[in-house]
Amino acid sequence: MARLQKQLDYQTIREIFTRFHAADPEPKGELDHVNAYTLVVAVALSAQATDKGVNKATAELFKIADTPQKMLDLGEEGVIQHIKTIGLYRNKAKNVIKLSRILVDDYSGVVPNSRAALQSLPGVGRKTANVVLNMWWQQPAQAVDTHIFRLGNRSGIAPGKDVDAVERAIEDNIPADFQLHAHHWMILHGRYICVARKPKCQACHISDLCLYKEKTE
C-alpha cells in the first residue's frame, strides 16, 4: 500500500482556504434543483454520471415532477424516459420511485434534514446525504467524491486511505470558518484545476503551498 501524503500544517491550510475564499466567496454546486426534494433526486442520479449530464436529463423531469407525489404519479417508466441518457438509469429510476414513496408515506412528502434519515432512503448514501445537508440546510457536512479524495491526498490538505478518512481529515483540519464551503471549493478545484491525469499546476493559485511532488510546468 502506498504511503499517505504528509499532512499540511494548520497555517498553510488556513492560507489555502483564504485564497479559495478570495477567488470565490460563495461557491455553488453545479447540480440544478428547485427544492430539497429535487436536490436529493439530482444528487442520487449523479452517481457515476456528470453534473452536466444529470442537468440535461432533469431539465424537463423537474418541470413536471418536483415533489415526491408528482414523481410517483409519473411512475417508474415515465422517469426512465427522462433519465435514460444517464448511466444505470433503470436502477436509478427504481430508487427514485422507492425514495419518493417513503417520503410520501413516512415523511408527509417532506425531505428530512438528518443524515440518518436521508441515508435510509434508497439510492442515498452518506455522500449524497452530506451534499443535501450542505447545499440545502447549510450544514458543514463534507461529501467526499473522487475529486475531493484526489485533492485531499495529493495536496496534503486532507490525506486519508479512504473516503471516510478524508472526510474526517477535512472536518479535523480545515478551520471552522471555512467548513461550510470547503466541500464546494475542493470539488471545483479538483474538477477544473487539480484534474486526475495532468493537473493544471500552472493555473493553480495554491501550487506554492501544495505538497504534490509531480507538479506540472
PDB file of N, CA and C in Angstrom, residues 72-144:
ATOM      1  N   LEU A  72     -44.233  10.033  -8.153  1.00  0.00           N
ATOM      2  CA  LEU A  72     -44.985   8.780  -8.092  1.00  0.00           C
ATOM      3  C   LEU A  72     -46.055   8.740  -9.176  1.00  0.00           C
ATOM      4  N   ASP A  73     -46.698   9.877  -9.405  1.00  0.00           N
ATOM      5  CA  ASP A  73     -47.723   9.947 -10.447  1.00  0.00           C
ATOM      6  C   ASP A  73     -47.119   9.712 -11.829  1.00  0.00           C
ATOM      7  N   LEU A  74     -45.892  10.164 -12.022  1.00  0.00           N
ATOM      8  CA  LEU A  74     -45.209   9.963 -13.294  1.00  0.00           C
ATOM      9  C   LEU A  74     -44.884   8.485 -13.498  1.00  0.00           C
ATOM     10  N   GLY A  75     -44.484   7.804 -12.421  1.00  0.00           N
ATOM     11  CA  GLY A  75     -44.200   6.377 -12.490  1.00  0.00           C
ATOM     12  C   GLY A  75     -42.787   6.062 -12.953  1.00  0.00           C
ATOM     13  N   GLU A  76     -42.375   4.839 -12.688  1.00  0.00           N
ATOM     14  CA  GLU A  76     -41.004   4.427 -13.000  1.00  0.00           C
ATOM     15  C   GLU A  76     -40.686   4.537 -14.483  1.00  0.00           C
ATOM     16  N   GLU A  77     -41.597   4.091 -15.347  1.00  0.00           N
ATOM     17  CA  GLU A  77     -41.341   4.162 -16.784  1.00  0.00           C
ATOM     18  C   GLU A  77     -41.267   5.606 -17.261  1.00  0.00           C
ATOM     19  N   GLY A  78     -42.068   6.461 -16.656  1.00  0.00           N
ATOM     20  CA  GLY A  78     -42.018   7.877 -17.010  1.00  0.00           C
ATOM     21  C   GLY A  78     -40.693   8.497 -16.620  1.00  0.00           C
ATOM     22  N   VAL A  79     -40.185   8.114 -15.453  1.00  0.00           N
ATOM     23  CA  VAL A  79     -38.881   8.610 -15.007  1.00  0.00           C
ATOM     24  C   VAL A  79     -37.796   8.133 -15.963  1.00  0.00           C
ATOM     25  N   ILE A  80     -37.877   6.864 -16.346  1.00  0.00           N
ATOM     26  CA  ILE A  80     -36.883   6.295 -17.263  1.00  0.00           C
ATOM     27  C   ILE A  80     -36.810   7.079 -18.566  1.00  0.00           C
ATOM     28  N   GLN A  81     -37.937   7.477 -19.085  1.00  0.00           N
ATOM     29  CA  GLN A  81     -37.952   8.218 -20.351  1.00  0.00           C
ATOM     30  C   GLN A  81     -37.174   9.527 -20.259  1.00  0.00           C
ATOM     31  N   HIS A  82     -37.099  10.091 -19.063  1.00  0.00           N
ATOM     32  CA  HIS A  82     -36.377  11.357 -18.882  1.00  0.00           C
ATOM     33  C   HIS A  82     -34.902  11.152 -18.591  1.00  0.00           C
ATOM     34  N   ILE A  83     -34.545  10.043 -17.918  1.00  0.00           N
ATOM     35  CA  ILE A  83     -33.162   9.902 -17.446  1.00  0.00           C
ATOM     36  C   ILE A  83     -32.383   8.802 -18.162  1.00  0.00           C
ATOM     37  N   LYS A  84     -32.893   8.307 -19.272  1.00  0.00           N
ATOM     38  CA  LYS A  84     -32.238   7.170 -19.925  1.00  0.00           C
ATOM     39  C   LYS A  84     -30.889   7.504 -20.567  1.00  0.00           C
ATOM     40  N   THR A  85     -30.523   8.779 -20.587  1.00  0.00           N
ATOM     41  CA  THR A  85     -29.193   9.155 -21.073  1.00  0.00           C
ATOM     42  C   THR A  85     -28.139   9.031 -19.971  1.00  0.00           C
ATOM     43  N   ILE A  86     -28.585   8.749 -18.731  1.00  0.00           N
ATOM     44  CA  ILE A  86     -27.677   8.636 -17.593  1.00  0.00           C
ATOM     45  C   ILE A  86     -27.336   7.165 -17.351  1.00  0.00           C
ATOM     46  N   GLY A  87     -26.112   6.900 -16.963  1.00  0.00           N
ATOM     47  CA  GLY A  87     -25.711   5.527 -16.659  1.00  0.00           C
ATOM     48  C   GLY A  87     -26.528   4.932 -15.523  1.00  0.00           C
ATOM     49  N   LEU A  88     -26.781   3.634 -15.612  1.00  0.00           N
ATOM     50  CA  LEU A  88     -27.544   2.899 -14.595  1.00  0.00           C
ATOM     51  C   LEU A  88     -28.951   3.465 -14.414  1.00  0.00           C
ATOM     52  N   TYR A  89     -29.530   3.960 -15.496  1.00  0.00           N
ATOM     53  CA  TYR A  89     -30.794   4.703 -15.382  1.00  0.00           C
ATOM     54  C   TYR A  89     -31.956   3.859 -14.876  1.00  0.00           C
ATOM     55  N   ARG A  90     -31.997   2.575 -15.210  1.00  0.00           N
ATOM     56  CA  ARG A  90     -33.117   1.750 -14.748  1.00  0.00           C
ATOM     57  C   ARG A  90     -33.106   1.589 -13.227  1.00  0.00           C
ATOM     58  N   ASN A  91     -31.949   1.278 -12.691  1.00  0.00           N
ATOM     59  CA  ASN A  91     -31.842   1.121 -11.243  1.00  0.00           C
ATOM     60  C   ASN A  91     -32.081   2.458 -10.539  1.00  0.00           C
ATOM     61  N   LYS A  92     -31.584   3.528 -11.132  1.00  0.00           N
ATOM     62  CA  LYS A  92     -31.768   4.852 -10.537  1.00  0.00           C
ATOM     63  C   LYS A  92     -33.238   5.264 -10.558  1.00  0.00           C
ATOM     64  N   ALA A  93     -33.943   4.961 -11.641  1.00  0.00           N
ATOM     65  CA  ALA A  93     -35.374   5.281 -11.720  1.00  0.00           C
ATOM     66  C   ALA A  93     -36.139   4.515 -10.645  1.00  0.00           C
ATOM     67  N   LYS A  94     -35.759   3.256 -10.445  1.00  0.00           N
ATOM     68  CA  LYS A  94     -36.405   2.433  -9.416  1.00  0.00           C
ATOM     69  C   LYS A  94     -36.193   3.043  -8.039  1.00  0.00           C
ATOM     70  N   ASN A  95     -34.968   3.497  -7.763  1.00  0.00           N
ATOM     71  CA  ASN A  95     -34.673   4.110  -6.469  1.00  0.00           C
ATOM     72  C   ASN A  95     -35.405   5.423  -6.286  1.00  0.00           C
ATOM     73  N   VAL A  96     -35.515   6.215  -7.354  1.00  0.00           N
ATOM     74  CA  VAL A  96     -36.235   7.492  -7.267  1.00  0.00           C
ATOM     75  C   VAL A  96     -37.687   7.254  -6.877  1.00  0.00           C
ATOM     76  N   ILE A  97     -38.309   6.256  -7.470  1.00  0.00           N
ATOM     77  CA  ILE A  97     -39.693   5.938  -7.130  1.00  0.00           C
ATOM     78  C   ILE A  97     -39.787   5.408  -5.698  1.00  0.00           C
ATOM     79  N   LYS A  98     -38.858   4.548  -5.301  1.00  0.00           N
ATOM     80  CA  LYS A  98     -38.881   3.995  -3.942  1.00  0.00           C
ATOM     81  C   LYS A  98     -38.692   5.091  -2.897  1.00  0.00           C
ATOM     82  N   LEU A  99     -37.729   5.979  -3.119  1.00  0.00           N
ATOM     83  CA  LEU A  99     -37.492   7.024  -2.126  1.00  0.00           C
ATOM     84  C   LEU A  99     -38.657   8.010  -2.088  1.00  0.00           C
ATOM     85  N   SER A 100     -39.288   8.237  -3.230  1.00  0.00           N
ATOM     86  CA  SER A 100     -40.453   9.117  -3.277  1.00  0.00           C
ATOM     87  C   SER A 100     -41.602   8.517  -2.478  1.00  0.00           C
ATOM     88  N   ARG A 101     -41.801   7.207  -2.600  1.00  0.00           N
ATOM     89  CA  ARG A 101     -42.848   6.520  -1.848  1.00  0.00           C
ATOM     90  C   ARG A 101     -42.603   6.645  -0.346  1.00  0.00           C
ATOM     91  N   ILE A 102     -41.359   6.447   0.073  1.00  0.00           N
ATOM     92  CA  ILE A 102     -41.026   6.559   1.502  1.00  0.00           C
ATOM     93  C   ILE A 102     -41.256   7.979   1.994  1.00  0.00           C
ATOM     94  N   LEU A 103     -40.866   8.977   1.196  1.00  0.00           N
ATOM     95  CA  LEU A 103     -41.066  10.367   1.600  1.00  0.00           C
ATOM     96  C   LEU A 103     -42.549  10.691   1.765  1.00  0.00           C
ATOM     97  N   VAL A 104     -43.376  10.178   0.869  1.00  0.00           N
ATOM     98  CA  VAL A 104     -44.820  10.418   0.958  1.00  0.00           C
ATOM     99  C   VAL A 104     -45.417   9.683   2.159  1.00  0.00           C
ATOM    100  N   ASP A 105     -45.061   8.418   2.310  1.00  0.00           N
ATOM    101  CA  ASP A 105     -45.682   7.589   3.347  1.00  0.00           C
ATOM    102  C   ASP A 105     -45.170   7.893   4.752  1.00  0.00           C
ATOM    103  N   ASP A 106     -43.869   8.146   4.870  1.00  0.00           N
ATOM    104  CA  ASP A 106     -43.267   8.273   6.204  1.00  0.00           C
ATOM    105  C   ASP A 106     -42.942   9.704   6.618  1.00  0.00           C
ATOM    106  N   TYR A 107     -42.822  10.611   5.639  1.00  0.00           N
ATOM    107  CA  TYR A 107     -42.398  11.975   5.967  1.00  0.00           C
ATOM    108  C   TYR A 107     -43.349  13.046   5.429  1.00  0.00           C
ATOM    109  N   SER A 108     -44.562  12.640   5.070  1.00  0.00           N
ATOM    110  CA  SER A 108     -45.572  13.574   4.560  1.00  0.00           C
ATOM    111  C   SER A 108     -45.061  14.375   3.364  1.00  0.00           C
ATOM    112  N   GLY A 109     -44.176  13.753   2.573  1.00  0.00           N
ATOM    113  CA  GLY A 109     -43.663  14.402   1.380  1.00  0.00           C
ATOM    114  C   GLY A 109     -42.544  15.400   1.624  1.00  0.00           C
ATOM    115  N   VAL A 110     -42.085  15.504   2.869  1.00  0.00           N
ATOM    116  CA  VAL A 110     -41.042  16.473   3.229  1.00  0.00           C
ATOM    117  C   VAL A 110     -39.695  15.757   3.373  1.00  0.00           C
ATOM    118  N   VAL A 111     -38.668  16.292   2.766  1.00  0.00           N
ATOM    119  CA  VAL A 111     -37.333  15.701   2.868  1.00  0.00           C
ATOM    120  C   VAL A 111     -36.779  15.925   4.272  1.00  0.00           C
ATOM    121  N   PRO A 112     -36.390  14.854   4.977  1.00  0.00           N
ATOM    122  CA  PRO A 112     -35.852  15.012   6.334  1.00  0.00           C
ATOM    123  C   PRO A 112     -34.486  15.679   6.316  1.00  0.00           C
ATOM    124  N   ASN A 113     -34.144  16.342   7.419  1.00  0.00           N
ATOM    125  CA  ASN A 113     -32.862  17.058   7.453  1.00  0.00           C
ATOM    126  C   ASN A 113     -31.893  16.452   8.456  1.00  0.00           C
ATOM    127  N   SER A 114     -31.897  15.127   8.547  1.00  0.00           N
ATOM    128  CA  SER A 114     -30.882  14.438   9.340  1.00  0.00           C
ATOM    129  C   SER A 114     -30.164  13.446   8.431  1.00  0.00           C
ATOM    130  N   ARG A 115     -28.898  13.228   8.699  1.00  0.00           N
ATOM    131  CA  ARG A 115     -28.104  12.330   7.866  1.00  0.00           C
ATOM    132  C   ARG A 115     -28.658  10.909   7.916  1.00  0.00           C
ATOM    133  N   ALA A 116     -29.012  10.445   9.105  1.00  0.00           N
ATOM    134  CA  ALA A 116     -29.505   9.075   9.253  1.00  0.00           C
ATOM    135  C   ALA A 116     -30.791   8.868   8.464  1.00  0.00           C
ATOM    136  N   ALA A 117     -31.706   9.824   8.543  1.00  0.00           N
ATOM    137  CA  ALA A 117     -32.975   9.696   7.819  1.00  0.00           C
ATOM    138  C   ALA A 117     -32.741   9.737   6.317  1.00  0.00           C
ATOM    139  N   LEU A 118     -31.867  10.613   5.864  1.00  0.00           N
ATOM    140  CA  LEU A 118     -31.566  10.695   4.436  1.00  0.00           C
ATOM    141  C   LEU A 118     -30.928   9.397   3.943  1.00  0.00           C
ATOM    142  N   GLN A 119     -30.008   8.845   4.732  1.00  0.00           N
ATOM    143  CA  GLN A 119     -29.323   7.624   4.314  1.00  0.00           C
ATOM    144  C   GLN A 119     -30.238   6.407   4.310  1.00  0.00           C
ATOM    145  N   SER A 120     -31.381   6.518   4.951  1.00  0.00           N
ATOM    146  CA  SER A 120     -32.337   5.406   4.935  1.00  0.00           C
ATOM    147  C   SER A 120     -33.106   5.328   3.625  1.00  0.00           C
ATOM    148  N   LEU A 121     -32.990   6.368   2.789  1.00  0.00           N
ATOM    149  CA  LEU A 121     -33.703   6.395   1.520  1.00  0.00           C
ATOM    150  C   LEU A 121     -32.946   5.580   0.472  1.00  0.00           C
ATOM    151  N   PRO A 122     -33.638   4.825  -0.366  1.00  0.00           N
ATOM    152  CA  PRO A 122     -32.983   4.031  -1.416  1.00  0.00           C
ATOM    153  C   PRO A 122     -32.149   4.911  -2.355  1.00  0.00           C
ATOM    154  N   GLY A 123     -30.924   4.492  -2.616  1.00  0.00           N
ATOM    155  CA  GLY A 123     -30.059   5.227  -3.530  1.00  0.00           C
ATOM    156  C   GLY A 123     -29.362   6.421  -2.911  1.00  0.00           C
ATOM    157  N   VAL A 124     -29.578   6.625  -1.602  1.00  0.00           N
ATOM    158  CA  VAL A 124     -28.962   7.763  -0.918  1.00  0.00           C
ATOM    159  C   VAL A 124     -27.931   7.242   0.076  1.00  0.00           C
ATOM    160  N   GLY A 125     -26.655   7.460  -0.228  1.00  0.00           N
ATOM    161  CA  GLY A 125     -25.581   7.072   0.679  1.00  0.00           C
ATOM    162  C   GLY A 125     -25.114   8.266   1.493  1.00  0.00           C
ATOM    163  N   ARG A 126     -24.035   8.084   2.208  1.00  0.00           N
ATOM    164  CA  ARG A 126     -23.521   9.160   3.065  1.00  0.00           C
ATOM    165  C   ARG A 126     -23.117  10.389   2.248  1.00  0.00           C
ATOM    166  N   LYS A 127     -22.487  10.156   1.097  1.00  0.00           N
ATOM    167  CA  LYS A 127     -22.061  11.296   0.275  1.00  0.00           C
ATOM    168  C   LYS A 127     -23.263  12.117  -0.176  1.00  0.00           C
ATOM    169  N   THR A 128     -24.292  11.446  -0.681  1.00  0.00           N
ATOM    170  CA  THR A 128     -25.492  12.150  -1.127  1.00  0.00           C
ATOM    171  C   THR A 128     -26.132  12.905   0.028  1.00  0.00           C
ATOM    172  N   ALA A 129     -26.231  12.246   1.176  1.00  0.00           N
ATOM    173  CA  ALA A 129     -26.826  12.890   2.351  1.00  0.00           C
ATOM    174  C   ALA A 129     -26.045  14.138   2.740  1.00  0.00           C
ATOM    175  N   ASN A 130     -24.726  14.061   2.714  1.00  0.00           N
ATOM    176  CA  ASN A 130     -23.898  15.203   3.088  1.00  0.00           C
ATOM    177  C   ASN A 130     -24.051  16.355   2.100  1.00  0.00           C
ATOM    178  N   VAL A 131     -24.164  16.039   0.806  1.00  0.00           N
ATOM    179  CA  VAL A 131     -24.378  17.097  -0.187  1.00  0.00           C
ATOM    180  C   VAL A 131     -25.684  17.837   0.101  1.00  0.00           C
ATOM    181  N   VAL A 132     -26.737  17.088   0.369  1.00  0.00           N
ATOM    182  CA  VAL A 132     -28.045  17.698   0.637  1.00  0.00           C
ATOM    183  C   VAL A 132     -28.009  18.529   1.920  1.00  0.00           C
ATOM    184  N   LEU A 133     -27.413  17.991   2.962  1.00  0.00           N
ATOM    185  CA  LEU A 133     -27.304  18.730   4.214  1.00  0.00           C
ATOM    186  C   LEU A 133     -26.520  20.022   4.021  1.00  0.00           C
ATOM    187  N   ASN A 134     -25.474  19.961   3.222  1.00  0.00           N
ATOM    188  CA  ASN A 134     -24.629  21.129   2.994  1.00  0.00           C
ATOM    189  C   ASN A 134     -25.311  22.157   2.108  1.00  0.00           C
ATOM    190  N   MET A 135     -25.828  21.713   0.969  1.00  0.00           N
ATOM    191  CA  MET A 135     -26.355  22.652  -0.018  1.00  0.00           C
ATOM    192  C   MET A 135     -27.713  23.216   0.370  1.00  0.00           C
ATOM    193  N   TRP A 136     -28.560  22.397   0.996  1.00  0.00           N
ATOM    194  CA  TRP A 136     -29.912  22.883   1.282  1.00  0.00           C
ATOM    195  C   TRP A 136     -30.049  23.433   2.691  1.00  0.00           C
ATOM    196  N   TRP A 137     -29.462  22.749   3.672  1.00  0.00           N
ATOM    197  CA  TRP A 137     -29.624  23.195   5.052  1.00  0.00           C
ATOM    198  C   TRP A 137     -28.391  23.891   5.608  1.00  0.00           C
ATOM    199  N   GLN A 138     -27.426  24.154   4.749  1.00  0.00           N
ATOM    200  CA  GLN A 138     -26.253  24.937   5.133  1.00  0.00           C
ATOM    201  C   GLN A 138     -25.517  24.350   6.336  1.00  0.00           C
ATOM    202  N   GLN A 139     -25.468  23.028   6.395  1.00  0.00           N
ATOM    203  CA  GLN A 139     -24.692  22.369   7.429  1.00  0.00           C
ATOM    204  C   GLN A 139     -23.282  22.110   6.906  1.00  0.00           C
ATOM    205  N   PRO A 140     -22.262  22.192   7.765  1.00  0.00           N
ATOM    206  CA  PRO A 140     -20.882  21.985   7.315  1.00  0.00           C
ATOM    207  C   PRO A 140     -20.548  20.512   7.111  1.00  0.00           C
ATOM    208  N   ALA A 141     -21.404  19.820   6.340  1.00  0.00           N
ATOM    209  CA  ALA A 141     -21.194  18.400   6.050  1.00  0.00           C
ATOM    210  C   ALA A 141     -20.253  18.266   4.855  1.00  0.00           C
ATOM    211  N   GLN A 142     -19.385  17.293   4.899  1.00  0.00           N
ATOM    212  CA  GLN A 142     -18.355  17.140   3.877  1.00  0.00           C
ATOM    213  C   GLN A 142     -18.605  15.894   3.030  1.00  0.00           C
ATOM    214  N   ALA A 143     -18.988  16.099   1.797  1.00  0.00           N
ATOM    215  CA  ALA A 143     -19.248  14.990   0.871  1.00  0.00           C
ATOM    216  C   ALA A 143     -17.993  14.740   0.047  1.00  0.00           C
ATOM    217  N   VAL A 144     -17.359  13.611   0.257  1.00  0.00           N
ATOM    218  CA  VAL A 144     -16.088  13.312  -0.415  1.00  0.00           C
ATOM    219  C   VAL A 144     -16.339  12.486  -1.666  1.00  0.00           C
TER     220      VAL A 144
END
